[in-house]
Amino acid sequence: MSPVSSDTSAGDGAAFEALRGRLQDAATAFADGPDALQGILLGIVDDVDRAVHEPLEIFPVCHHSPASAVAMARRLREKQPKVVYLELCEDMAPLLSELRNCRLPVAVQAFASEVKGFPAQWAPLSVVAPITEASAEYQAISYALDTPGVELVLVDRSSDHVFQWQTGDQEPAGPDGRPAEEEAALHGDALGVEIGDLRPRFAELEEHLLHHGRVRHWSEWWHQYVELPLGDSDHDTYRQVMLLIGSLFRRLAPGDPDRVRVDEDRERYMWTRMREHLAATGTDPEDCLYVCGAFHASSRVEEFGVHGSDTFEIEPPSESTWQYGLIPSSHAAIEAQFGLAAGSVSIAATQWAKNLKRTRVQPFRLTGQTGARKAAKPRKAVAPAAPVAPVEPSDRLSGFLGSPPALDRLDEAELLGWSVEIVRSARRNGYLASTADAIAVFETSILLAGMRDRARPTPYDFQDAAVTCIEKETVPGRRDVRRLVEILMGGDRVGQVGYEALPPLARDVHDRLAPLGMKLQQRGVQRALLDMSSQPELRQCSDVLWMLRRLMPHGAARPIMGERELGKRSVQESWDLALGTHQRALIELGYEGVSIEQVLEQRLRRVAYAPNATTAQVLEAVEDAVLYLGGGRLADELGIRALEVLATERSVDGAPEVLRRVRRLLAHYRISRPVLPSWIESFAKTGYAHYCTLLPTAFTDEDATVRQVAAMLGFLFSMESLAISLGCDRTQLDLAFAQSHPKEPSRTALLWAAKVQLGQLSRTDLRERCDALLDNPLVVPAYPRYLSGFLHALEPVPQLADFVVEAVSNAFARLPDPVLLPWLPTLITTLRSEGADLAPLLIREAGRVFPGRLSALDAWVPPWQTSPETRSVPEATEGATAGRAALLVAHPETCDSVAELLGCEGTWEAEAPVPSDAVLVGRHPETAAALEALLAGV
């Protein structure tokens, strides 16, 4: 809709006729083409005239402005409206009464984790509206909630509509166009909404104002030229000046069609809600007050006002599920989220206290407000106002714009106190500051204020002077002088949500951790000591802390002593807790469920059933379900899901992680349950067939690493007995090895080691192949890669550790220095990068083989040169085999133990007498050798 002309949009125009004439003369005198400038200046006056003649009083504000807060408190006590319309997301209204249970600043938050109707990459959706005590919206909320007979109505678009009105598929951005990832950490990636985003959208205008105002940033300009002049002004002057600023910034804003459409739709939305409420309740507009940003107070849309004829069609919300709560905020978070200068909100809080003292205006505070200086007394009901003849608005802009700025005399006591305190703070932080520096800061502040045409130094002048006189060129500690000045002016106040305002999950966590006897709401790190042997009731606290560690950010609950793994439970634990510091994260957990167990279960299911979930990730979810939720139904369900994912995978990327977690889960179930769960038996059977199928391809696939192939072999060898007992065929593994023909050295060595495990290659043949590699000068440069393969072979064939030590020792013994020295760095880097987790096994074996003293090294003979396996005498081999057979016949219970290990039932003695065992072992003496190798591997 096009804006209405000035003749119909304003009042009768008599009140501002003189101002229009002066601005028209100024446009003619100072502009080459006066039509454009004249249209802007007269349009601004029309906007102000139109707003002040609106029957429903419009109160323009700026976010976190002390002048707006003082003017709001004063106007509420004078007018005592029965209805307060507030520019804030309408769906946040039920939560405002919980502000009395919090310590400001806090932020009202709307959160949606289940997103429907929006792009998936936007999830989760989060909207926050920070509230400080020095803000006009808090004054309006406190007045409405604590005054009987007064109704508070939020009229701005809902949180769902905030995202609906995002143009196209772009990422949600802050109110000034900054992307969400650049916003404050305390508010996370939430989208910030505020009352009165009053800042020039025309970059050249802002640059012009900063340059001629001799300031560095917008917050300083606003403090100097708006906050201070309007701090103790009367209501009409404040109102008209704010309308003037809002109209100026609006008319000089770039003509972005999308931005203009969103702004005007918001105004249509709000006026539609107000007209609906007036029609439904029959309230007289004279008894109402509309609190909105100055940018929207000077609206030019056709349906502006309560007498607008058009209605704005409001779309229904999406199907997203929204949760609401209060989260802690801070001055620094507000500054970062809305692009304010560092320390500006703290300076505004200080200015708010000064304005109250100077004007003697009594502010509104919620009854029982945490952190309030005094408990506010219950207010009486609003008495019916006596009929008073309406007063015609008068022109206050002419006098305000035409009068020179009031010279505020220098408050030497205040400035001297600042100078002394900043020097004291600088000393505590490692600066070599003295009394002379305090005097220098005092004088420099006055000098800078004079250079900038100010009669009185502002906090920003004092900050520049302190940096110049104290910091110089070095910062000895963590904090620079600029940050010390911010702390001096009030610091970064961090809010806190009270226990009564927390969601059920957060309150449940506090209740369950009550036996610790700690102040969990307190910010900072606290040490908790848990002795479960003397206090068994602390085991429940331990369970809660481990789940919090799994769900919350790092640092919220950090174990110092104690562990929780499968089959391990600590008797004593020590924790560093910072739940008060991470209160926002705890509150947002409450949006996902009513207990941490429910939230953890939902998250594990979400991970397991994700479209891109891998087998390793699902097995990790199974392990977490066993660790934190006791296993049971959920663990079995997730285990079945892991079996489904494994059957669909066509790569071996997660094989090492799958092997590690399956081994751990299998060992846990064998100890804790009499019978293995059906899913893990099916997993062993399916995994055996799956990896047998992929093994030939993995040996030649360039994308598969040696570690992944070794993990596949480890799975096959470790699960072989269980898989065969469940019906798998050993022929699958034999065919897989027969089809494997690797060409890369490390994979070739890995295949040799696997064949030794299967009995297809003897150690003597393997040793001969390694000797042939060292004898071939063309292969010697690639020998470290063969060693890398042997090292990874320790995963599926750990009994080859002595052979790997032998292979490395032979290389050092036989290679000449010209070959060995260039080759040594390659060997070290190869072992470090590809076998760091297996190196301890190799080192432990080397420590067992090599002599422990240097003096014994000269007479030391390597065991592989004297071992029975290297002898060529057949009698020695036959004698050793016969000895093993006799030993096995003498102790038949060994076979029973092996049978039980393999999952078989019954004993040999039950099937046949001992002489039959002896005959059987005599016929097959290799059984004893195989048993020896099996027990050595175990």
mmCIF file of C-alpha atoms in Angstrom, residues 135-260:
data_model
loop_
_atom_site.group_PDB
_atom_site.id
_atom_site.type_symbol
_atom_site.label_atom_id
_atom_site.label_comp_id
_atom_site.label_asym_id
_atom_site.label_seq_id
_atom_site.Cartn_x
_atom_site.Cartn_y
_atom_site.Cartn_z
ATOM 1 C CA SER A 135 14.210 -0.454 29.762
ATOM 2 C CA ALA A 136 10.804 0.992 28.990
ATOM 3 C CA GLU A 137 9.276 -2.426 28.353
ATOM 4 C CA TYR A 138 10.161 -3.593 31.866
ATOM 5 C CA GLN A 139 8.503 -0.498 33.352
ATOM 6 C CA ALA A 140 5.347 -1.190 31.346
ATOM 7 C CA ILE A 141 5.336 -4.883 32.298
ATOM 8 C CA SER A 142 5.856 -4.146 35.996
ATOM 9 C CA TYR A 143 3.087 -1.543 36.018
ATOM 10 C CA ALA A 144 0.596 -3.796 34.252
ATOM 11 C CA LEU A 145 1.301 -6.971 36.239
ATOM 12 C CA ASP A 146 1.337 -5.372 39.696
ATOM 13 C CA THR A 147 -1.518 -2.904 39.262
ATOM 14 C CA PRO A 148 -5.001 -4.413 39.681
ATOM 15 C CA GLY A 149 -7.412 -3.679 36.872
ATOM 16 C CA VAL A 150 -4.707 -3.113 34.247
ATOM 17 C CA GLU A 151 -4.419 -5.404 31.247
ATOM 18 C CA LEU A 152 -1.180 -6.043 29.350
ATOM 19 C CA VAL A 153 -1.637 -7.009 25.697
ATOM 20 C CA LEU A 154 1.267 -8.033 23.473
ATOM 21 C CA VAL A 155 0.476 -7.099 19.889
ATOM 22 C CA ASP A 156 3.569 -7.879 17.822
ATOM 23 C CA ARG A 157 3.802 -10.892 15.488
ATOM 24 C CA SER A 158 4.325 -14.256 17.134
ATOM 25 C CA SER A 159 7.630 -16.083 17.198
ATOM 26 C CA ASP A 160 6.376 -18.352 14.438
ATOM 27 C CA HIS A 161 5.534 -15.360 12.221
ATOM 28 C CA VAL A 162 9.006 -13.926 12.821
ATOM 29 C CA PHE A 163 10.421 -16.837 10.838
ATOM 30 C CA GLN A 164 7.506 -16.985 8.423
ATOM 31 C CA TRP A 165 8.372 -13.488 7.263
ATOM 32 C CA GLN A 166 11.949 -14.361 6.415
ATOM 33 C CA THR A 167 12.370 -13.783 2.696
ATOM 34 C CA GLY A 168 12.963 -16.875 0.585
ATOM 35 C CA ASP A 169 15.241 -19.580 1.967
ATOM 36 C CA GLN A 170 17.791 -17.248 3.521
ATOM 37 C CA GLU A 171 19.193 -17.953 6.946
ATOM 38 C CA PRO A 172 17.429 -16.151 9.823
ATOM 39 C CA ALA A 173 19.173 -12.876 10.620
ATOM 40 C CA GLY A 174 19.056 -10.435 13.494
ATOM 41 C CA PRO A 175 16.914 -7.306 13.417
ATOM 42 C CA ASP A 176 19.757 -5.266 11.945
ATOM 43 C CA GLY A 177 20.601 -7.847 9.285
ATOM 44 C CA ARG A 178 23.473 -9.624 11.038
ATOM 45 C CA PRO A 179 23.519 -13.393 10.627
ATOM 46 C CA ALA A 180 22.646 -15.478 13.668
ATOM 47 C CA GLU A 181 26.118 -17.000 14.023
ATOM 48 C CA GLU A 182 27.592 -13.570 14.829
ATOM 49 C CA GLU A 183 25.318 -13.016 17.805
ATOM 50 C CA ALA A 184 26.079 -13.388 21.476
ATOM 51 C CA ALA A 185 27.238 -16.668 22.937
ATOM 52 C CA LEU A 186 24.978 -16.419 26.000
ATOM 53 C CA HIS A 187 21.928 -16.202 23.737
ATOM 54 C CA GLY A 188 23.353 -18.910 21.480
ATOM 55 C CA ASP A 189 22.195 -18.764 17.881
ATOM 56 C CA ALA A 190 18.830 -17.288 18.845
ATOM 57 C CA LEU A 191 17.214 -14.542 16.809
ATOM 58 C CA GLY A 192 16.964 -11.392 18.917
ATOM 59 C CA VAL A 193 13.868 -9.199 19.013
ATOM 60 C CA GLU A 194 13.709 -5.883 20.816
ATOM 61 C CA ILE A 195 11.431 -2.916 21.348
ATOM 62 C CA GLY A 196 12.704 0.029 19.358
ATOM 63 C CA ASP A 197 15.614 -0.815 17.082
ATOM 64 C CA LEU A 198 16.388 2.857 16.518
ATOM 65 C CA ARG A 199 19.492 3.167 14.353
ATOM 66 C CA PRO A 200 20.057 4.729 10.915
ATOM 67 C CA ARG A 201 19.719 2.199 8.139
ATOM 68 C CA PHE A 202 21.390 4.662 5.776
ATOM 69 C CA ALA A 203 25.131 4.079 6.178
ATOM 70 C CA GLU A 204 26.102 7.528 4.900
ATOM 71 C CA LEU A 205 23.786 9.178 7.434
ATOM 72 C CA GLU A 206 25.317 7.261 10.343
ATOM 73 C CA GLU A 207 28.831 8.073 9.137
ATOM 74 C CA HIS A 208 27.875 11.762 8.851
ATOM 75 C CA LEU A 209 26.449 11.840 12.372
ATOM 76 C CA LEU A 210 29.494 10.113 13.877
ATOM 77 C CA HIS A 211 31.929 12.387 12.067
ATOM 78 C CA HIS A 212 30.282 15.686 12.986
ATOM 79 C CA GLY A 213 29.441 14.489 16.475
ATOM 80 C CA ARG A 214 33.115 13.613 17.054
ATOM 81 C CA VAL A 215 32.305 10.169 18.402
ATOM 82 C CA ARG A 216 33.541 6.678 17.521
ATOM 83 C CA HIS A 217 30.375 4.603 17.371
ATOM 84 C CA TRP A 218 26.621 4.865 17.394
ATOM 85 C CA SER A 219 26.161 4.095 21.084
ATOM 86 C CA GLU A 220 28.311 7.077 22.027
ATOM 87 C CA TRP A 221 26.392 9.391 19.644
ATOM 88 C CA TRP A 222 23.067 8.279 21.077
ATOM 89 C CA HIS A 223 24.284 8.776 24.654
ATOM 90 C CA GLN A 224 25.587 12.276 23.933
ATOM 91 C CA TYR A 225 22.863 13.713 21.719
ATOM 92 C CA VAL A 226 19.688 11.866 22.759
ATOM 93 C CA GLU A 227 20.046 10.267 26.184
ATOM 94 C CA LEU A 228 21.468 13.255 28.004
ATOM 95 C CA PRO A 229 19.094 15.917 26.522
ATOM 96 C CA LEU A 230 15.986 13.759 27.010
ATOM 97 C CA GLY A 231 16.963 12.394 30.425
ATOM 98 C CA ASP A 232 14.870 14.929 32.360
ATOM 99 C CA SER A 233 12.653 16.407 29.623
ATOM 100 C CA ASP A 234 8.850 16.625 29.886
ATOM 101 C CA HIS A 235 6.572 14.043 28.307
ATOM 102 C CA ASP A 236 5.509 16.003 25.234
ATOM 103 C CA THR A 237 9.074 17.009 24.365
ATOM 104 C CA TYR A 238 10.336 13.459 24.786
ATOM 105 C CA ARG A 239 7.514 12.043 22.703
ATOM 106 C CA GLN A 240 7.856 14.481 19.813
ATOM 107 C CA VAL A 241 11.645 14.179 19.659
ATOM 108 C CA MET A 242 11.510 10.397 19.550
ATOM 109 C CA LEU A 243 8.846 10.531 16.842
ATOM 110 C CA LEU A 244 11.033 12.947 14.919
ATOM 111 C CA ILE A 245 14.082 10.654 15.110
ATOM 112 C CA GLY A 246 12.055 7.605 14.118
ATOM 113 C CA SER A 247 10.517 9.369 11.129
ATOM 114 C CA LEU A 248 13.903 10.744 10.019
ATOM 115 C CA PHE A 249 15.591 7.349 10.076
ATOM 116 C CA ARG A 250 12.598 5.786 8.366
ATOM 117 C CA ARG A 251 12.435 8.264 5.480
ATOM 118 C CA LEU A 252 16.204 8.118 4.922
ATOM 119 C CA ALA A 253 16.357 4.333 4.991
ATOM 120 C CA PRO A 254 17.347 2.564 1.749
ATOM 121 C CA GLY A 255 14.385 1.450 -0.313
ATOM 122 C CA ASP A 256 14.764 -2.293 0.260
ATOM 123 C CA PRO A 257 11.356 -3.672 -0.831
ATOM 124 C CA ASP A 258 11.567 -6.745 1.401
ATOM 125 C CA ARG A 259 12.607 -4.757 4.450
ATOM 126 C CA VAL A 260 9.906 -2.130 3.873
#
